[in-house]
Short mmCIF file of C-alpha atoms in Angstrom, two decimals:
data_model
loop_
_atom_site.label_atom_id
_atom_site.label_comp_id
_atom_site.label_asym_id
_atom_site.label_seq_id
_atom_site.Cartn_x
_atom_site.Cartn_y
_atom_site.Cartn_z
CA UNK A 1058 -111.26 9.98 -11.13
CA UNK A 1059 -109.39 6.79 -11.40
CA UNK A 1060 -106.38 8.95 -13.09
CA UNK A 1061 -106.44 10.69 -9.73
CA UNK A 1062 -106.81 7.58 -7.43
CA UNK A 1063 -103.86 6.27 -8.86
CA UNK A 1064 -101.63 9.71 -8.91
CA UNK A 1065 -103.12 9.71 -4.96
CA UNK A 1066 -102.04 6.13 -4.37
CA UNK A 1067 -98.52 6.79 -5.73
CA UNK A 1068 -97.87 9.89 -3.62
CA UNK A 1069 -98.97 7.82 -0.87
CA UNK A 1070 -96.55 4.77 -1.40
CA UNK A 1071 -93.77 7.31 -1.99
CA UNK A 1072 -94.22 9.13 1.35
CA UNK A 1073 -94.40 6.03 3.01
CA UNK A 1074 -91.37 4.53 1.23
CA UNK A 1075 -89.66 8.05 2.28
CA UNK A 1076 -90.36 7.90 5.88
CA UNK A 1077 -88.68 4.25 6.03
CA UNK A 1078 -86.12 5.93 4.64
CA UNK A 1079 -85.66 8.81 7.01
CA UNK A 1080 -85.90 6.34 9.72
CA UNK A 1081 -83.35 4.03 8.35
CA UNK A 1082 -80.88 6.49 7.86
CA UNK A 1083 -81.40 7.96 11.42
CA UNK A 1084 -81.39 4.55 13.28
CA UNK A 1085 -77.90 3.98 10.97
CA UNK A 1086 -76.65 7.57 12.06
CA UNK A 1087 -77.68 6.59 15.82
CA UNK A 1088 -76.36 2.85 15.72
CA UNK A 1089 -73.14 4.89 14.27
CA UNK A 1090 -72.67 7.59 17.24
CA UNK A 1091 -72.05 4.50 20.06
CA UNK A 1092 -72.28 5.41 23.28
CA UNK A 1093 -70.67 8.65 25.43
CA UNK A 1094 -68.24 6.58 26.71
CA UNK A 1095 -67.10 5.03 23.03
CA UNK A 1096 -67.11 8.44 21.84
CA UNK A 1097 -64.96 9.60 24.33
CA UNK A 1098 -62.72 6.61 24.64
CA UNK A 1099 -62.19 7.26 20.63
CA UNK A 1100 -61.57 10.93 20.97
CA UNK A 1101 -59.18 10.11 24.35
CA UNK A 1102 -57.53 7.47 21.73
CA UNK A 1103 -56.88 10.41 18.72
CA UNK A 1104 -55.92 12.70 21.18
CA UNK A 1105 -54.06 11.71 23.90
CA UNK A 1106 -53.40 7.53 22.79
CA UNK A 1107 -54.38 4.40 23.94
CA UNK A 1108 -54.19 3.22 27.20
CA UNK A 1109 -53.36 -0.75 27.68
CA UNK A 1110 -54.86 -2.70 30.14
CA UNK A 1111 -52.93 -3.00 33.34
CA UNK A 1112 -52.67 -4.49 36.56
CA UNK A 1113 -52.98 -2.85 39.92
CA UNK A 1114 -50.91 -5.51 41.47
CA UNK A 1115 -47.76 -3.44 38.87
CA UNK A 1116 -47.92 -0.84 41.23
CA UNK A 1117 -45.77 1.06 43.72
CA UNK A 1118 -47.68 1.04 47.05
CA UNK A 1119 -48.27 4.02 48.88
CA UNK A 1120 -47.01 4.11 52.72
CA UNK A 1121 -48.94 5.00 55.38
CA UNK A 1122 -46.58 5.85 58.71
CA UNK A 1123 -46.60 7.40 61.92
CA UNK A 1124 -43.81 9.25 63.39
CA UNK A 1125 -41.79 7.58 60.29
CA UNK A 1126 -42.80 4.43 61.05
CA UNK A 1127 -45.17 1.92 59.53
CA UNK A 1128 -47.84 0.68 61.81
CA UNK A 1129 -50.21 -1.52 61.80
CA UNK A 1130 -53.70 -0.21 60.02
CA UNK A 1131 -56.98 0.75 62.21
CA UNK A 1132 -60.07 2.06 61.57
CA UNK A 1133 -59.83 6.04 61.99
CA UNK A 1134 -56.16 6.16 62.90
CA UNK A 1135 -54.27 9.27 62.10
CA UNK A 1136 -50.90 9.58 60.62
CA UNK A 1137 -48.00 11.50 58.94
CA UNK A 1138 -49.13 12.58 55.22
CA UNK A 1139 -53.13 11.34 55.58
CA UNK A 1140 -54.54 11.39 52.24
CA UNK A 1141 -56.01 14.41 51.07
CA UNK A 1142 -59.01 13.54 48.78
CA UNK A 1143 -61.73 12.48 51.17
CA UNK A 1144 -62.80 8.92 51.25
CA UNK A 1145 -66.38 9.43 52.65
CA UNK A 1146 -68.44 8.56 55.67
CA UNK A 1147 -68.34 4.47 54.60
CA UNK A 1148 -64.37 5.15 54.43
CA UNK A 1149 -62.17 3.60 57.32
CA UNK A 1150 -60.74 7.15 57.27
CA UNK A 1151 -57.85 9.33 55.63
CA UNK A 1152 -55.18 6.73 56.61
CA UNK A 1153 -55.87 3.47 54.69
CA UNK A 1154 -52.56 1.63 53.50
CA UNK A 1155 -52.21 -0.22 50.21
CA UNK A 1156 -53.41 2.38 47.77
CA UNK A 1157 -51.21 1.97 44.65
CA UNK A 1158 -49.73 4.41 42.02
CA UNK A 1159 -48.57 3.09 38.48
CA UNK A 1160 -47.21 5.03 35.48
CA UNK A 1161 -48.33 3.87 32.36
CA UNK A 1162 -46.37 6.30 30.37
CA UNK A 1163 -44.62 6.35 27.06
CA UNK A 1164 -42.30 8.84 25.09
CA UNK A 1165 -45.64 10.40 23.50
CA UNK A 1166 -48.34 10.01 26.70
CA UNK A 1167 -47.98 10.36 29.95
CA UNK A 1168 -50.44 8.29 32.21
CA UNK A 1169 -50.70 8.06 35.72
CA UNK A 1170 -53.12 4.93 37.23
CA UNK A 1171 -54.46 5.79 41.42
CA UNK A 1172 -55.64 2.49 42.83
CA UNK A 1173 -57.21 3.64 45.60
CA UNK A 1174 -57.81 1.86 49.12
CA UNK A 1175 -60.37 3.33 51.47
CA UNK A 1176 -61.15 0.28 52.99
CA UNK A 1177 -58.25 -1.47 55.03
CA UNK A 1178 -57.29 -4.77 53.44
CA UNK A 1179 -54.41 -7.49 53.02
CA UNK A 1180 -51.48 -5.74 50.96
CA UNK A 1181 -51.99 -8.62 48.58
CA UNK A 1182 -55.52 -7.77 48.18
CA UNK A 1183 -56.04 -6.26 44.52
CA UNK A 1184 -59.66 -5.28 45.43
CA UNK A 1185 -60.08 -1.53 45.54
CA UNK A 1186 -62.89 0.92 46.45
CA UNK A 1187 -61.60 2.94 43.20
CA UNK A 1188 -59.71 3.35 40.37
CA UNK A 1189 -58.17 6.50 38.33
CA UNK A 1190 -56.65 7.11 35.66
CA UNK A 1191 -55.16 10.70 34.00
CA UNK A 1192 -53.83 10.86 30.60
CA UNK A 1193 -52.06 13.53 29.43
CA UNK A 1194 -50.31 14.10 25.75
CA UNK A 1195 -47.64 16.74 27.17
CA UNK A 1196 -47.71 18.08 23.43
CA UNK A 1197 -50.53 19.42 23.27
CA UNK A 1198 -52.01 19.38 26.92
CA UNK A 1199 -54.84 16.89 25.93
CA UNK A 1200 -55.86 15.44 29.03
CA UNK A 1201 -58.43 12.90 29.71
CA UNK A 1202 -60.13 11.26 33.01
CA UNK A 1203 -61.51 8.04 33.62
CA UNK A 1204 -62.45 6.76 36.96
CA UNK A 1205 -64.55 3.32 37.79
CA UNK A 1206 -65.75 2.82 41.38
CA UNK A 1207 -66.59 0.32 43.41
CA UNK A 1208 -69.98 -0.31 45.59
CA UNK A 1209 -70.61 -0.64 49.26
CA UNK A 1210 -69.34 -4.21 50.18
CA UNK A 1211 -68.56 -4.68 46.18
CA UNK A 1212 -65.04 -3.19 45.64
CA UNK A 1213 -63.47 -3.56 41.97
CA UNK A 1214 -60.84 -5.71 40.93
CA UNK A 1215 -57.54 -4.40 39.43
CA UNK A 1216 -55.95 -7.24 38.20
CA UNK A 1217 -56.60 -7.39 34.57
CA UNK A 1218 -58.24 -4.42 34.10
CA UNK A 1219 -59.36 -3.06 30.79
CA UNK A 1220 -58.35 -0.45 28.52
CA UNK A 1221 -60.80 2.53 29.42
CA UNK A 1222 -59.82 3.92 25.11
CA UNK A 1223 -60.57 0.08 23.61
CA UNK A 1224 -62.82 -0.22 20.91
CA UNK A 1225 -64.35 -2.92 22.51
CA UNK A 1226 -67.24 -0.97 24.82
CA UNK A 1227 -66.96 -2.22 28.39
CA UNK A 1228 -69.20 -1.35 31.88
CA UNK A 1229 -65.76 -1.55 34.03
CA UNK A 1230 -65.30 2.59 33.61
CA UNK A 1231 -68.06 5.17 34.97
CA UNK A 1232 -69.50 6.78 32.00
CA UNK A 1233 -68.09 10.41 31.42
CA UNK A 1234 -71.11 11.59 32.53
CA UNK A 1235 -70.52 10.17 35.83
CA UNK A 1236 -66.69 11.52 35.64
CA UNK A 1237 -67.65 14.64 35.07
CA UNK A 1238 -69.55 15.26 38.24
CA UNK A 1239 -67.42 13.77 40.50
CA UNK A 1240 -65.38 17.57 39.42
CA UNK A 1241 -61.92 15.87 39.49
CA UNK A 1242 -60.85 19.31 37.55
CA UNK A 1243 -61.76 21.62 40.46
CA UNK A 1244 -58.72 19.81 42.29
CA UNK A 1245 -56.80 19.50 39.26
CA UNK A 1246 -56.89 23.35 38.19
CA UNK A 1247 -53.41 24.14 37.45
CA UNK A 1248 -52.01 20.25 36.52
CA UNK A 1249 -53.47 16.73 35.63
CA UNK A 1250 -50.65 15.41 38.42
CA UNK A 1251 -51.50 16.90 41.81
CA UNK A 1252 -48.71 16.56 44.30
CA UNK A 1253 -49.70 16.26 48.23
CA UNK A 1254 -47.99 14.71 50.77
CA UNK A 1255 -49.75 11.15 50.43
CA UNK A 1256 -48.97 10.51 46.66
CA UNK A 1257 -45.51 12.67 46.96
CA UNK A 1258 -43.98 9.62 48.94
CA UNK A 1259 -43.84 8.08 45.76
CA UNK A 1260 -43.58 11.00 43.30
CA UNK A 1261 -40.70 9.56 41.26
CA UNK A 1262 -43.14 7.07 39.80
CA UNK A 1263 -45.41 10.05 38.71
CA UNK A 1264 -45.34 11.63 35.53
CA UNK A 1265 -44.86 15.42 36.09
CA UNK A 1266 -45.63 18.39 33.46
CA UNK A 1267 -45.83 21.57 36.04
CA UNK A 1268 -45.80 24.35 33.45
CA UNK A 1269 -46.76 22.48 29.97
CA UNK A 1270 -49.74 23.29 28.25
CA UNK A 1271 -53.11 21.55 29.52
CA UNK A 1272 -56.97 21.28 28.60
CA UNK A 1273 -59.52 18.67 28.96
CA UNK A 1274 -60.76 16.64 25.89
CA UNK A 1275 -64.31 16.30 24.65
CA UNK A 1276 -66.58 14.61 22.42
CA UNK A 1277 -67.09 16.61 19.67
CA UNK A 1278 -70.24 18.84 19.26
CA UNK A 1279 -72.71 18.19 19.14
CA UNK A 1280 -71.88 15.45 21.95
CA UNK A 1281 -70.46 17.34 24.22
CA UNK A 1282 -70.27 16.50 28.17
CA UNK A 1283 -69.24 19.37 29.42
CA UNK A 1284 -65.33 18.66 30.59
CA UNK A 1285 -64.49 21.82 29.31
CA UNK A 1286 -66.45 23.53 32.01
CA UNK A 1287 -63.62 22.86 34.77
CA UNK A 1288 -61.05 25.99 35.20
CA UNK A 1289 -57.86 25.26 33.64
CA UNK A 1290 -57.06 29.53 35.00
CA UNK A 1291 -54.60 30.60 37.28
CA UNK A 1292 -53.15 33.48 39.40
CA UNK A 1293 -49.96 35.15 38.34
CA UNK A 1294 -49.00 37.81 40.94
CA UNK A 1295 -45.48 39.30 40.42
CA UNK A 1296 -42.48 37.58 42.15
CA UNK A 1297 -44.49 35.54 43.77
CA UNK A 1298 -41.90 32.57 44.96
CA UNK A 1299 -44.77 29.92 44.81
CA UNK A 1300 -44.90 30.18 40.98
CA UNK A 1301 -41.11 29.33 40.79
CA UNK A 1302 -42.00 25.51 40.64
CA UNK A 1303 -45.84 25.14 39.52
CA UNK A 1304 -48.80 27.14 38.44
CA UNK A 1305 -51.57 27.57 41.08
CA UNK A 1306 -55.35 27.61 39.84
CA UNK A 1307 -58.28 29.77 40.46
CA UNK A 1308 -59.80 26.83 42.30
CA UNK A 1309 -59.00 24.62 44.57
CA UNK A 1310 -55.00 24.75 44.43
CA UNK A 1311 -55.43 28.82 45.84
CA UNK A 1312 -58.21 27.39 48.55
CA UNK A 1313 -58.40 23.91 50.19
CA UNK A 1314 -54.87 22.80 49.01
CA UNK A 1315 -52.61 26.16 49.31
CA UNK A 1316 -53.88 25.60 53.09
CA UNK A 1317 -53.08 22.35 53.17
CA UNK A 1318 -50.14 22.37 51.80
CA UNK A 1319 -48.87 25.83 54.48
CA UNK A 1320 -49.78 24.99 58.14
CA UNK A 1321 -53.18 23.82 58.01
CA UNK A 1322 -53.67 20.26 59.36
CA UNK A 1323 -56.05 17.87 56.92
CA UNK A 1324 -58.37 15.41 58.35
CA UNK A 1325 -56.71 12.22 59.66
CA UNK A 1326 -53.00 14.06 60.33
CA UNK A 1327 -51.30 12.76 63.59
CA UNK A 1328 -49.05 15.09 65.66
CA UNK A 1329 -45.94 14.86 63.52
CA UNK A 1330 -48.07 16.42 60.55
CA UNK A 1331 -49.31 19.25 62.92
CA UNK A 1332 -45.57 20.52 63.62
CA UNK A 1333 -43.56 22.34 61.03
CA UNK A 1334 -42.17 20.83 58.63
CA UNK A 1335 -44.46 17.86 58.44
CA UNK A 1336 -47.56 20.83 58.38
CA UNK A 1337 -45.60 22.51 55.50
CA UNK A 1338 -45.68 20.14 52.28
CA UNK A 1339 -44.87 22.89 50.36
CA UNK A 1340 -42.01 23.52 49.38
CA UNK A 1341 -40.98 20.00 49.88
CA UNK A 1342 -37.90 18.86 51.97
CA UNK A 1343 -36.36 21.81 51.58
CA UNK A 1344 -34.55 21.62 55.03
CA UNK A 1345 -34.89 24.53 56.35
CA UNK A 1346 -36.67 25.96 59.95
CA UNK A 1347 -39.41 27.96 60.29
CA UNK A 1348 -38.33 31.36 60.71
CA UNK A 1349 -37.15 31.25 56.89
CA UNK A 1350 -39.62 29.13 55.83
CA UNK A 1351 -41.67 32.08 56.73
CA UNK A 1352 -39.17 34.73 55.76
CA UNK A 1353 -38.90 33.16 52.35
CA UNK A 1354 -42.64 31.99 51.65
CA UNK A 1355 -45.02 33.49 53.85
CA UNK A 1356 -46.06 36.58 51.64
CA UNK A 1357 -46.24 34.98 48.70
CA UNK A 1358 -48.23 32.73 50.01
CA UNK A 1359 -50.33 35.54 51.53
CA UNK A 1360 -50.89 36.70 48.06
CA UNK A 1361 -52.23 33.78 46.68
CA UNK A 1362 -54.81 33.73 49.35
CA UNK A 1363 -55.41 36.95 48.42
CA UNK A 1364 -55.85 36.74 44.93
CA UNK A 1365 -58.04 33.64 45.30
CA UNK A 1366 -60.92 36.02 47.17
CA UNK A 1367 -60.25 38.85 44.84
CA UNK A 1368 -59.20 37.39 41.49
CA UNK A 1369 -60.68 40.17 39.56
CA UNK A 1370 -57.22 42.61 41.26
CA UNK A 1371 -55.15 43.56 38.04
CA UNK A 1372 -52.10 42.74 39.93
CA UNK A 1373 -53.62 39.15 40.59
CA UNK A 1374 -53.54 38.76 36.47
CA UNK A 1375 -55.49 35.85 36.06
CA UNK A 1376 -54.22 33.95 32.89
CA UNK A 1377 -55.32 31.08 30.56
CA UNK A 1378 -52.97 27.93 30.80
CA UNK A 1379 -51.60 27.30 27.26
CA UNK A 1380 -53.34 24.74 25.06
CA UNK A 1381 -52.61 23.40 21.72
CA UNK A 1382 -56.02 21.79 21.05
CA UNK A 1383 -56.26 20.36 17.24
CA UNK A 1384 -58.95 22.18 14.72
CA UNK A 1385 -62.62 21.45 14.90
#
């Protein structure tokens, strides 16, 4: 009996010896793992690079006119290139000067930074209702998003503003959880860099990568968020003069933006956007009237629309955007 007491006692003290164990060595996996948005940051860093920190104050203002002119800001105003994204019911509207674009780009990476006004402020006022940044490696069409947001009567400051990829874990950035629902992909089918009339005022300080290949990073399973849910299709009808220049995606770029982009006004545009050409971004300043705007366009354009109700057509031949993503 006492033989078997102490052969009982032993198994005992080894179970409970291996349960500390277990539980060590899963708190140490755990502590390991860090947070979504360190995991992503690290995979945005291996794939794409790292992004310094920056200053909003570095970048190129975006204009806000009317009739060609700059005016002075009101609540609600309309004007010639409005901005297309909508700034919400708490927004002072689709014409709110001072946003600012800045390319953070290198030979390797391209990055572009949206400092975002949807509040009317001082120019010199680097306090914004939100910032965004895209980075792309045009290699490999890596692509990563990162967004942090400001609250009602709390906007976000962009001077100094940290590294979103920085080892260092910081609460500036949404998490990518956050990110992911705001759907910035839906927009951003066919191309991280979206042109529209707003942000093409000051295109040549975007980086641009029409055709190259394109996908959204992860965190590797089994951490995935679910970025790889957005479309990254598009529509590739024959001859189709639209394709000439850009791809257009199964999403939004054949819906909301193909409109807006061919004759149909957006929210906040004055009367000069509601008269060809200013109603026609695309193709953009071409020069021409519209008679062959419409001779030269119009059907292909036609087809798109088409194709985005019926994308399922053979002759709509829906296609994959290239992607060199590295092995799992």
């Amino acid at each position: 009996m006492a033989r078997y007491l102490s052969i009982r006692k032993y198994l005992i003290l080894l179970l409970l010896f291996s349960e500390q164990l277990i539980a060590g060595q899963s708190q140490a996996d755990q502590a390991g793992v860090g947070s979504t948005s360190e995991l992503y940051g690290e995979e945005c860093r291996k794939q794409v690079g790292d992004i310094p920190e920056f200053s909003c104050s570095d970048g190129v203002p975006v204009p806000v006119t009317v009739d060609g002119k700059s005016v002075a800001a009101t609540k609600d105003m309309t004007c010639d290139r409005p901005a297309l994204l909508p700034n919400g019911a708490n927004s002072d509207g689709q014409c709110v000067p001072n946003s600012r674009i800045l390319s953070l780009s290198t030979k390797t990476m391209q990055i572009s930074v949206m400092c975002r006004q949807k509040i009317i402020r001082p120019a010199d006022k680097m306090e914004f209702d939100e910032i965004d940044i895209v980075a792309h490696n045009p290699k490999t069409g890596a692509t990563c998003w990162f967004q942090a947001e400001g609250k009602p009567n709390q906007p976000v400051s962009g001077e100094n503003v940290p590294s979103p990829t920085s080892q260092a874990p910081n609460e500036f950035w949404n998490t990518p959880e956050v990110t992911l629902k705001d759907g910035c992909g839906s927009c951003h089918d066919n191309d991280p860099f979206m042109f529209s009339p707003f942000v093409g005022q000051v295109w040549r300080h975007m980086p641009v990568n029409p055709l190259g290949p394109y996908f959204h990073v992860d965190i590797p399973s089994p951490h995935q968020i679910g970025f790889g849910s957005w479309p990254t299709q598009t529509l590739n009808p024959t001859d189709n003069t639209c394709l000439g220049c850009h791809r257009i995606g199964i999403a939004e770029t054949c819906r909301q933006l193909t409109d807006e982009m061919t004759g149909r006004f957006p929210e906040g545009a004055d009367e000069w956007a509601r008269r060809f050409p200013g109603s026609h971004a695309m193709a953009p300043d071409i020069g021409i009237t519209q008679t062959s705007w419409n001779a030269i366009y119009k059907s292909s354009v036609d087809r798109i629309r088409s194709c985005c109700q019926k994308p399922d057509e053979a002759a709509c031949r829906v296609t994959t955007i290239t992607a060199y993503p590295p092995p799992n």
